[in-house]
PDB file of C-alpha atoms in Angstrom:
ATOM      1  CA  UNK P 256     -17.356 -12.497   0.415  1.00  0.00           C
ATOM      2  CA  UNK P 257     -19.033 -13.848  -2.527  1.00  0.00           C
ATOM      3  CA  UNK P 258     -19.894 -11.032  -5.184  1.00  0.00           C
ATOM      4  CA  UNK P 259     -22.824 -12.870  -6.862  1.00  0.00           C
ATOM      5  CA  UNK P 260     -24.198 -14.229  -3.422  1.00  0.00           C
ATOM      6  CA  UNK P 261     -24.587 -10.491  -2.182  1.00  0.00           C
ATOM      7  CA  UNK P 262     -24.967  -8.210  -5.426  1.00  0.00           C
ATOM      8  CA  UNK P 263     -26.148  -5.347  -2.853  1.00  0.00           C
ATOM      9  CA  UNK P 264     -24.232  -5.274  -0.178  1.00  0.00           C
ATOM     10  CA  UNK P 265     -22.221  -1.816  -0.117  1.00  0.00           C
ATOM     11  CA  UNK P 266     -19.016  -3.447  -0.591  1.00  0.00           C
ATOM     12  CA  UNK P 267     -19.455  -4.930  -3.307  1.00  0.00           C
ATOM     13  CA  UNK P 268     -20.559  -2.134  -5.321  1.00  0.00           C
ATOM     14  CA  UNK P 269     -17.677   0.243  -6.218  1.00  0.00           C
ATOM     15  CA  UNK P 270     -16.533   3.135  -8.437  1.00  0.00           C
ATOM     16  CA  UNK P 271     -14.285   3.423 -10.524  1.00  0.00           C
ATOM     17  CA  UNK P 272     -13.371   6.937 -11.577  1.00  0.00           C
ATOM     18  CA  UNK P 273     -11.724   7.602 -14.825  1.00  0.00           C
ATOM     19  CA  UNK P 274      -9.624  10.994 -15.912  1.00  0.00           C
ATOM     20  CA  UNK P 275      -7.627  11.811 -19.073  1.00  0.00           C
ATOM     21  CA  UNK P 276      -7.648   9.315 -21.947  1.00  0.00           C
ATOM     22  CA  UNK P 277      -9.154   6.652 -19.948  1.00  0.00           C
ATOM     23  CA  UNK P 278     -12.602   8.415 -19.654  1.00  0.00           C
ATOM     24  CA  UNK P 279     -12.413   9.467 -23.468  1.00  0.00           C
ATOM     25  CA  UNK P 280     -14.175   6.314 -24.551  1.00  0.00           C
ATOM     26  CA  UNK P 281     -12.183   6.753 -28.217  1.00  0.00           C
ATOM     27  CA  UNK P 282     -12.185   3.544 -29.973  1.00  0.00           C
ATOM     28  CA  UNK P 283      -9.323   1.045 -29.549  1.00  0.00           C
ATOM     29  CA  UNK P 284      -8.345  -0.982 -26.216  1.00  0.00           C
ATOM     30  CA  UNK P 285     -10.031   0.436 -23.094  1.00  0.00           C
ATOM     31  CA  UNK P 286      -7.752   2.221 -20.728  1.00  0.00           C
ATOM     32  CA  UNK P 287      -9.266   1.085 -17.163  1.00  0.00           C
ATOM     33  CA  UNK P 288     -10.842  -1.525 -16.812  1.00  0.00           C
ATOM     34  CA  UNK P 289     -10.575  -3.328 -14.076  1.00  0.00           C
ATOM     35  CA  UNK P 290     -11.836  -6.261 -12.558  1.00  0.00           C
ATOM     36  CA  UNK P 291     -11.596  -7.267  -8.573  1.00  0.00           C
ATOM     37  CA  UNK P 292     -10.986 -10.460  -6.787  1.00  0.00           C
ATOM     38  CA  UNK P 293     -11.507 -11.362  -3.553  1.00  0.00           C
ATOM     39  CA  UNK P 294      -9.969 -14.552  -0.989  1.00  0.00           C
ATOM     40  CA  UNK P 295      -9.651 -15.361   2.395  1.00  0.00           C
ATOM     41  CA  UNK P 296      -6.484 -13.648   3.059  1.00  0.00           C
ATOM     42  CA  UNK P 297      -5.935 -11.191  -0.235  1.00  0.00           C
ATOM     43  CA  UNK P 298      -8.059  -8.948  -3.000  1.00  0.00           C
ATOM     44  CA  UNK P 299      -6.521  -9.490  -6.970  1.00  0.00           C
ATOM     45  CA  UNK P 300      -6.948  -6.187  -8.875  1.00  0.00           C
ATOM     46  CA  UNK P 301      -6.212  -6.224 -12.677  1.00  0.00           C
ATOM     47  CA  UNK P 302      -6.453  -2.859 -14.699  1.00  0.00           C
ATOM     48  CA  UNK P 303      -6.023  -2.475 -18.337  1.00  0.00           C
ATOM     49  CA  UNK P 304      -3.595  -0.387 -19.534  1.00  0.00           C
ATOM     50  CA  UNK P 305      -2.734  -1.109 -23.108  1.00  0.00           C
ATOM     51  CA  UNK P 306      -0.264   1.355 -24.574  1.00  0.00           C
ATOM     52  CA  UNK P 307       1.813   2.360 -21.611  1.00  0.00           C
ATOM     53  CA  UNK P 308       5.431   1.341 -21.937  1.00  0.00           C
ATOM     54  CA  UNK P 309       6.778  -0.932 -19.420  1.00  0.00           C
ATOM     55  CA  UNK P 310      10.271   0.118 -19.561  1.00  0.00           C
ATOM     56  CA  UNK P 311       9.198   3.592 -19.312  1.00  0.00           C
ATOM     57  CA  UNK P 312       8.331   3.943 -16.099  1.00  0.00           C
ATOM     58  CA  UNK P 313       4.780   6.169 -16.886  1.00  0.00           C
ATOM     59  CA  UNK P 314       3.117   3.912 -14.764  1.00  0.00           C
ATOM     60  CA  UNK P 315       2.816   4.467 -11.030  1.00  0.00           C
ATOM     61  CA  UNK P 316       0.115   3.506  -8.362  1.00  0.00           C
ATOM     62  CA  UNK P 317      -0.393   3.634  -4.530  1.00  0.00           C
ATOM     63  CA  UNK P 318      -2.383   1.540  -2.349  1.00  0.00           C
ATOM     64  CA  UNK P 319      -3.986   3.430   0.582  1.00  0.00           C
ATOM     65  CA  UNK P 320      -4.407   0.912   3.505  1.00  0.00           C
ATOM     66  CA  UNK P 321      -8.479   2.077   3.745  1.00  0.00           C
ATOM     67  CA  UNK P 322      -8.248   0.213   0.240  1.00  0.00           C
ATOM     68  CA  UNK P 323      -7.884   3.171  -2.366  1.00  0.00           C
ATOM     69  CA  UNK P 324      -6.326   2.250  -5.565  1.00  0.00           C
ATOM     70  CA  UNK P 325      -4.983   5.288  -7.615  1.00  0.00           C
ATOM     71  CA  UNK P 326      -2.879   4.485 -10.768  1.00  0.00           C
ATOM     72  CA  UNK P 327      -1.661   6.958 -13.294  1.00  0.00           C
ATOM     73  CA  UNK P 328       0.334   6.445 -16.600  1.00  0.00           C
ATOM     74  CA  UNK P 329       0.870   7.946 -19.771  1.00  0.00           C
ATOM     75  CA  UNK P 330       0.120   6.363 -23.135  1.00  0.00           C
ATOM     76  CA  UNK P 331       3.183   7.440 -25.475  1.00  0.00           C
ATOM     77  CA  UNK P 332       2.949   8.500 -29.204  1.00  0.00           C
ATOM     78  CA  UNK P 333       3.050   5.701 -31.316  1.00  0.00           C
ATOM     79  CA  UNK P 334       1.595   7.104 -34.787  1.00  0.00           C
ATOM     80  CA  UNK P 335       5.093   7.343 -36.541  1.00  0.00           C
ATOM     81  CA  UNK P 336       6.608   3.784 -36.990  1.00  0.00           C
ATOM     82  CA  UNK P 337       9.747   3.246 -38.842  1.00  0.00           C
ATOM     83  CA  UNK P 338      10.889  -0.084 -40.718  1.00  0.00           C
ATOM     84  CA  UNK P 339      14.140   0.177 -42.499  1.00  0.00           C
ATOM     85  CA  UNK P 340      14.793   3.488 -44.358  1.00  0.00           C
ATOM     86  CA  UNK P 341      10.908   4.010 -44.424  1.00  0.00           C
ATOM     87  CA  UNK P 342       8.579   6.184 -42.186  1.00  0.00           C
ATOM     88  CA  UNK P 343       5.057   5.699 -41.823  1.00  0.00           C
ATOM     89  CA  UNK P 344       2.412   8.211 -40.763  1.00  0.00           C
ATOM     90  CA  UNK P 345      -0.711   6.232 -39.248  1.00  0.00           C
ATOM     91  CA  UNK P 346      -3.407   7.106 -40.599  1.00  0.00           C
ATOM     92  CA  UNK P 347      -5.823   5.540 -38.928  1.00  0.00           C
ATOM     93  CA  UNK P 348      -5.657   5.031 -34.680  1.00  0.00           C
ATOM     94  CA  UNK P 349      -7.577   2.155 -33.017  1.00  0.00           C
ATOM     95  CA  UNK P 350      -5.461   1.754 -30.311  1.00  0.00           C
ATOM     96  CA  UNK P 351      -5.842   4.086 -27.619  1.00  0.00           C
ATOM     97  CA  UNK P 352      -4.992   7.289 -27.605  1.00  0.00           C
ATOM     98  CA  UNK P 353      -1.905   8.638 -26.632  1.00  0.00           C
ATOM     99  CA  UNK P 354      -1.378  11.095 -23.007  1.00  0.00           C
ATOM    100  CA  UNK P 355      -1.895  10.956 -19.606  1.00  0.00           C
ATOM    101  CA  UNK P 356      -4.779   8.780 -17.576  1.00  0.00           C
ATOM    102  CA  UNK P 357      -5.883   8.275 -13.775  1.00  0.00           C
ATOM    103  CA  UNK P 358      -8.155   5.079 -12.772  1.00  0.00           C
ATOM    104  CA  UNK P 359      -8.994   5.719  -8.923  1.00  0.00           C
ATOM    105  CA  UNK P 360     -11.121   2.542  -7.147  1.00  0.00           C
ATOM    106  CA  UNK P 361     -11.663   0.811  -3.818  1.00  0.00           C
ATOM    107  CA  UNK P 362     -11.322  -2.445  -3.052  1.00  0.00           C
ATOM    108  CA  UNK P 363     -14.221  -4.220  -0.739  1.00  0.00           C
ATOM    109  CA  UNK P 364     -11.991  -3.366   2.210  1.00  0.00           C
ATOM    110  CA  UNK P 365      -8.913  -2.047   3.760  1.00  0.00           C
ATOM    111  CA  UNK P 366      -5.167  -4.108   3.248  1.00  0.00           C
ATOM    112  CA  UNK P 367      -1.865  -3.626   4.316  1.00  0.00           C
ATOM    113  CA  UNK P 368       0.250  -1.892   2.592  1.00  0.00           C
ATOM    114  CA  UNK P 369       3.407  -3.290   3.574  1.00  0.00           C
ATOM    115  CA  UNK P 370       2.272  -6.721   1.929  1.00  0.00           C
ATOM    116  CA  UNK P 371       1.563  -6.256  -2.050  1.00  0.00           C
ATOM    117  CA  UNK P 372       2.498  -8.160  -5.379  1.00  0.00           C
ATOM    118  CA  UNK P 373       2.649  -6.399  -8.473  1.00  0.00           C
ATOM    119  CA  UNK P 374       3.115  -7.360 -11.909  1.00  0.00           C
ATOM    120  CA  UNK P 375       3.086  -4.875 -15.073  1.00  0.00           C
ATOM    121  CA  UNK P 376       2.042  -8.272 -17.984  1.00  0.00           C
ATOM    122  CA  UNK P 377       2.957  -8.099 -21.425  1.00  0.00           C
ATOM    123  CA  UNK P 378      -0.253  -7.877 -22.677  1.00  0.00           C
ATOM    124  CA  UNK P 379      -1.006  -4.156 -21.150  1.00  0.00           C
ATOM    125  CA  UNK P 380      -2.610  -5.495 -17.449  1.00  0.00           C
ATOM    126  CA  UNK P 381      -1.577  -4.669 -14.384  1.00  0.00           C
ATOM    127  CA  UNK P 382      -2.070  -7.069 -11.920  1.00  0.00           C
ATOM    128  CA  UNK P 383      -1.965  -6.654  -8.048  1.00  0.00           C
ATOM    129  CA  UNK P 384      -2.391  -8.802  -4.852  1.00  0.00           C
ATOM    130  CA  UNK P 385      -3.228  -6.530  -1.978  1.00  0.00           C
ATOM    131  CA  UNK P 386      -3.014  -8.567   1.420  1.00  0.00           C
ATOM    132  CA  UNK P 387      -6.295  -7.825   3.608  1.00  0.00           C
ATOM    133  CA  UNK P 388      -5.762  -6.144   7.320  1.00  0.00           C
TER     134      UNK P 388
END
């Protein structure tokens, strides 16, 4: 379905609900944003989440087959760096800030679960293909 062809129509307007540091709004890269794509046979999601650790494993999300996206993470502490025998305090934060977040959305309809493709980019976005039903 094309998004700009039908503006109105109920599935293509959705929520997005944002918890912990995501719905803070503090300056720096936004936690959860997300942007939806749709073709014949598969939706695209991709979700920013800059400051979550990719080796870490503080990122998790589910697909519900009625199309519910829930993801969760945890942005780490990253005020001290060290270089050499010197540590530095930040004293200024425009990144995000640090602790725990939730993004919860639908996609335009439901998928099957058994069929998804995830990849957790370098530059902070999750990206997901979510096979339609």
């Amino acid at each position: 379905m094309d998004a700009q062809a039908y503006p109105d129509h109920p599935q293509m307007k959705s929520a997005v609900v944002l918890r912990g540091t995501a719905k803070d709004g503090k300056p720096g890269p936004p936690v959860g944003v997300v942007d939806i794509g749709v073709a014949e046979k598969a939706y695209l999601f991709r979700v920013a989440v800059p400051g979550v650790d990719k080796e870490s494993g503080k990122l998790k999300f589910s697909i519900g087959a009625n199309g519910r996206i829930e993801i969760q993470g945890e942005i780490t502490d990253r005020g001290v760096l060290s270089s050499s025998s010197d540590v530095y305090r930040m004293i200024t934060q425009q990144l995000s800030p640090t602790g725990p977040f939730s993004v919860y959305f639908n996609l335009p309809g439901p998928v099957d679960t058994r069929f998804t493709i995830a990849n957790f980019r370098q530059d902070g976005i999750l990206e997901v293909m979510a096979f339609k039903k």
